[in-house]
Short mmCIF file of C-alpha atoms in Angstrom, two decimals:
data_model
loop_
_atom_site.label_atom_id
_atom_site.label_comp_id
_atom_site.label_asym_id
_atom_site.label_seq_id
_atom_site.Cartn_x
_atom_site.Cartn_y
_atom_site.Cartn_z
CA LYS B 1 179.62 171.07 113.07
CA ALA B 2 177.01 169.63 115.44
CA GLY B 3 174.42 167.33 113.93
CA VAL B 4 170.66 167.37 114.21
CA THR B 5 169.52 166.99 117.79
CA GLN B 6 166.16 165.82 119.02
CA THR B 7 164.71 165.95 122.51
CA PRO B 8 163.57 164.02 124.34
CA ARG B 9 165.00 160.77 123.07
CA TYR B 10 162.35 158.62 124.75
CA LEU B 11 158.84 159.43 125.85
CA ILE B 12 155.99 157.44 127.34
CA LYS B 13 152.48 158.85 127.25
CA THR B 14 148.96 157.53 127.69
CA ARG B 15 146.09 157.66 125.26
CA GLY B 16 144.38 161.03 125.04
CA GLN B 17 147.41 163.01 126.18
CA GLN B 18 149.35 165.35 123.98
CA VAL B 19 153.08 165.49 123.33
CA THR B 20 155.59 167.99 122.01
CA LEU B 21 158.83 166.93 120.39
CA SER B 22 161.72 169.24 119.63
CA CYS B 23 164.29 169.32 116.86
CA SER B 24 167.33 171.54 116.44
CA PRO B 25 168.74 171.47 112.90
CA ILE B 26 172.34 171.70 111.83
CA SER B 27 173.58 175.25 112.16
CA GLY B 28 172.77 177.17 109.01
CA HIS B 29 170.09 174.75 107.87
CA ARG B 30 166.71 176.39 107.48
CA SER B 31 164.57 173.43 106.48
CA VAL B 32 163.28 170.92 108.99
CA SER B 33 161.21 167.90 107.99
CA TRP B 34 159.49 165.44 110.28
CA TYR B 35 158.97 161.74 109.65
CA GLN B 36 157.23 158.92 111.45
CA GLN B 37 158.88 155.52 111.39
CA THR B 38 156.87 152.44 112.32
CA PRO B 39 157.76 148.76 111.83
CA GLY B 40 156.77 147.64 108.36
CA GLN B 41 155.89 151.15 107.16
CA GLY B 42 159.25 152.72 106.73
CA LEU B 43 159.49 156.46 107.06
CA GLN B 44 156.38 158.48 106.36
CA PHE B 45 156.63 162.19 105.74
CA LEU B 46 154.72 164.41 108.15
CA PHE B 47 155.61 167.99 107.20
CA GLU B 48 158.40 170.34 106.29
CA TYR B 49 159.09 173.81 107.61
CA PHE B 50 161.28 176.45 106.06
CA SER B 51 161.72 179.97 107.38
CA GLU B 52 158.94 179.43 109.92
CA THR B 53 156.44 178.44 107.23
CA GLN B 54 155.03 175.01 106.53
CA ARG B 55 156.07 174.25 102.95
CA ASN B 56 154.95 170.65 102.51
CA LYS B 57 152.58 168.36 104.33
CA GLY B 58 152.12 164.63 104.28
CA ASN B 59 148.94 162.66 104.71
CA PHE B 60 148.49 162.72 108.46
CA PRO B 61 145.45 163.83 110.51
CA GLY B 62 145.21 167.29 111.98
CA ARG B 63 146.22 165.95 115.39
CA PHE B 64 149.77 166.22 114.08
CA SER B 65 151.00 169.77 113.90
CA GLY B 66 154.26 171.60 113.95
CA ARG B 67 155.94 174.93 113.98
CA GLN B 68 159.32 176.45 113.37
CA PHE B 69 160.97 179.26 115.23
CA SER B 70 163.12 182.08 113.92
CA ASN B 71 166.28 180.18 114.92
CA SER B 72 165.07 177.26 112.71
CA ARG B 73 164.37 175.00 115.68
CA SER B 74 161.17 173.09 115.18
CA GLU B 75 158.59 171.45 117.37
CA MET B 76 156.07 168.80 116.52
CA ASN B 77 152.90 168.35 118.52
CA VAL B 78 150.56 165.40 118.61
CA SER B 79 147.27 165.87 120.39
CA THR B 80 144.82 163.26 121.65
CA LEU B 81 147.38 160.49 121.40
CA GLU B 82 146.32 157.10 120.08
CA LEU B 83 148.03 153.74 120.50
CA GLY B 84 148.92 153.79 116.81
CA ASP B 85 150.98 156.93 117.31
CA SER B 86 153.68 154.85 119.00
CA ALA B 87 156.64 155.24 116.69
CA LEU B 88 160.07 156.69 116.17
CA TYR B 89 159.77 160.32 115.13
CA LEU B 90 162.68 161.57 113.08
CA CYS B 91 163.48 165.05 112.03
CA ALA B 92 165.80 165.94 109.20
CA SER B 93 167.41 169.20 108.28
CA SER B 94 168.53 170.64 104.98
CA PRO B 95 169.96 173.99 103.92
CA VAL B 96 167.06 174.61 101.54
CA VAL B 97 163.51 173.44 100.94
CA THR B 98 163.93 169.86 99.87
CA SER B 99 163.22 169.07 96.26
CA GLY B 100 163.46 165.34 96.65
CA THR B 101 167.02 165.21 95.40
CA ASP B 102 168.72 166.92 98.29
CA THR B 103 170.54 165.11 100.99
CA GLN B 104 168.77 165.42 104.29
CA TYR B 105 170.52 165.01 107.60
CA PHE B 106 168.56 163.08 110.16
CA GLY B 107 168.54 163.32 113.91
CA PRO B 108 168.57 160.26 116.16
CA GLY B 109 164.82 160.37 116.66
CA THR B 110 162.39 160.45 119.56
CA ARG B 111 160.89 157.10 120.52
CA LEU B 112 157.29 157.72 121.56
CA THR B 113 155.36 154.97 123.31
CA VAL B 114 151.64 155.43 123.87
CA LEU B 115 150.09 153.20 126.52
CA ASP E 1 150.01 153.25 100.13
CA GLN E 2 153.12 151.16 99.76
CA GLN E 3 154.56 152.78 96.68
CA VAL E 4 158.05 151.69 97.64
CA LYS E 5 158.59 148.15 98.81
CA GLN E 6 161.55 146.37 100.27
CA ASN E 7 160.31 142.82 100.34
CA SER E 8 163.18 141.38 102.33
CA PRO E 9 163.04 142.54 105.93
CA SER E 10 166.43 141.00 106.63
CA LEU E 11 169.53 139.76 104.86
CA SER E 12 172.58 137.97 106.21
CA VAL E 13 175.85 137.66 104.31
CA GLN E 14 179.40 136.62 105.05
CA GLU E 15 182.13 139.21 105.31
CA GLY E 16 183.83 139.75 101.96
CA ARG E 17 180.84 138.58 99.95
CA ILE E 18 178.41 140.71 97.98
CA SER E 19 175.27 142.12 99.62
CA ILE E 20 172.35 142.84 97.33
CA LEU E 21 169.45 144.81 98.70
CA ASN E 22 166.36 145.18 96.55
CA CYS E 23 163.66 147.78 96.25
CA ASP E 24 160.56 147.94 94.05
CA TYR E 25 158.36 150.91 93.33
CA THR E 26 154.98 151.34 91.70
CA ASN E 27 154.80 155.03 90.81
CA SER E 28 156.27 155.71 87.38
CA MET E 29 156.51 159.42 88.25
CA PHE E 30 159.37 158.78 90.63
CA ASP E 31 162.55 160.09 89.05
CA TYR E 32 165.10 160.11 91.83
CA PHE E 33 166.07 157.34 94.19
CA LEU E 34 168.13 157.34 97.36
CA TRP E 35 169.49 154.81 99.80
CA TYR E 36 169.89 155.57 103.48
CA LYS E 37 171.66 153.53 106.11
CA LYS E 38 170.51 153.50 109.72
CA TYR E 39 172.39 152.26 112.76
CA PRO E 40 170.53 151.62 116.04
CA ALA E 41 169.90 154.76 118.07
CA GLU E 42 170.99 156.97 115.17
CA GLY E 43 169.09 158.68 112.41
CA PRO E 44 169.34 157.50 108.80
CA THR E 45 172.37 158.74 106.89
CA PHE E 46 172.49 159.26 103.16
CA LEU E 47 174.41 156.58 101.30
CA ILE E 48 173.99 156.89 97.55
CA SER E 49 171.46 158.12 95.02
CA ILE E 50 170.57 157.74 91.37
CA SER E 51 168.61 159.78 88.90
CA SER E 52 166.19 158.13 86.52
CA ILE E 53 168.31 159.21 83.58
CA LYS E 54 171.00 156.77 84.69
CA ASP E 55 170.93 153.05 85.27
CA LYS E 56 173.97 152.77 87.49
CA ASN E 57 175.78 154.87 90.04
CA GLU E 58 178.88 153.78 91.86
CA ASP E 59 180.57 155.11 94.98
CA GLY E 60 183.38 152.99 96.33
CA ARG E 61 182.02 149.69 97.55
CA PHE E 62 178.44 150.78 96.92
CA THR E 63 176.67 150.58 93.57
CA VAL E 64 173.02 151.29 92.88
CA PHE E 65 171.35 149.85 89.81
CA LEU E 66 168.08 151.14 88.41
CA ASN E 67 165.82 149.18 86.08
CA LYS E 68 163.10 151.62 85.10
CA SER E 69 161.11 149.19 82.99
CA ALA E 70 160.88 146.81 85.93
CA LYS E 71 160.51 149.65 88.46
CA HIS E 72 163.26 148.04 90.45
CA LEU E 73 166.45 149.24 92.05
CA SER E 74 169.12 147.42 93.94
CA LEU E 75 172.04 148.32 96.14
CA HIS E 76 175.18 146.22 95.83
CA ILE E 77 177.84 146.30 98.53
CA VAL E 78 181.12 144.68 97.54
CA PRO E 79 182.93 143.51 99.56
CA SER E 80 180.61 143.49 102.56
CA GLN E 81 182.12 144.41 105.91
CA PRO E 82 180.79 143.87 109.45
CA GLY E 83 180.47 147.66 109.82
CA ASP E 84 177.91 147.59 107.03
CA SER E 85 175.47 145.84 109.37
CA ALA E 86 172.56 148.25 109.60
CA VAL E 87 169.04 148.86 108.32
CA TYR E 88 168.95 150.13 104.75
CA PHE E 89 166.05 152.23 103.48
CA CYS E 90 165.40 153.00 99.87
CA ALA E 91 163.51 156.15 99.00
CA ALA E 92 161.94 157.45 95.82
CA SER E 93 160.90 160.96 94.97
CA GLY E 94 159.13 162.84 92.21
CA SER E 95 159.04 166.53 91.45
CA GLY E 96 157.06 167.51 94.50
CA GLY E 97 159.83 167.37 97.06
CA ASN E 98 159.10 165.70 100.35
CA ASN E 99 155.42 165.50 99.52
CA ASP E 100 156.24 162.91 96.90
CA MET E 101 159.07 161.14 98.68
CA ARG E 102 158.30 157.61 99.76
CA PHE E 103 160.46 155.31 101.81
CA GLY E 104 160.54 151.55 101.92
CA ALA E 105 160.16 149.68 105.19
CA GLY E 106 163.86 148.89 105.36
CA THR E 107 166.05 145.80 105.13
CA ARG E 108 168.21 144.79 108.06
CA LEU E 109 171.61 143.69 106.77
CA THR E 110 173.85 141.56 108.96
CA VAL E 111 177.39 140.94 107.81
CA LYS E 112 178.99 138.05 109.66
CA PRO E 113 182.75 138.04 110.28
#
């Protein structure tokens, strides 16, 4: 069974631009969560989608948005990029809406650099 | 808000010895704790978890200990192997799913042959 895939793996943008990241979950998984990983901050939860609906949302500004398609693939969009948005963005998939006790399966991440 | 802290950014141990990774949390509502391991260029992978109703959970070479009164958990790896070299994240969650889940900043473990 193929794992979680994320594209692109690396991205360089400049301040003020916008970016779209893509995540394809494990086949059969319907939940996709997005995380931001920065040095010293660990992983911070952005949002979770299940059956094309946002089910949970972390404490990030509205510049961060996402969506999920009927095939469970998900995209994350960041508008008006800031230097502080430079990070590794991870997505994780799960068969069901995560309750905090479920094992999530992470993709390799997209490394975003904002210049 | 750093509700989950891994105060040691790095740890180096000799192959065959014990590795002890520590994690502290501040929110007493957390009731489930997980450890993830992350290799470079890969996403984190689940390692072991523990519910707040237990104080120890063991899986092969990996044991997680939970001290609720001290709000402290630790991951013991015995014996340590070079393949264990990775970044280890601890995570804590409450009843609110991912909304409540908090991760530590990670500890980079290096196991020397």
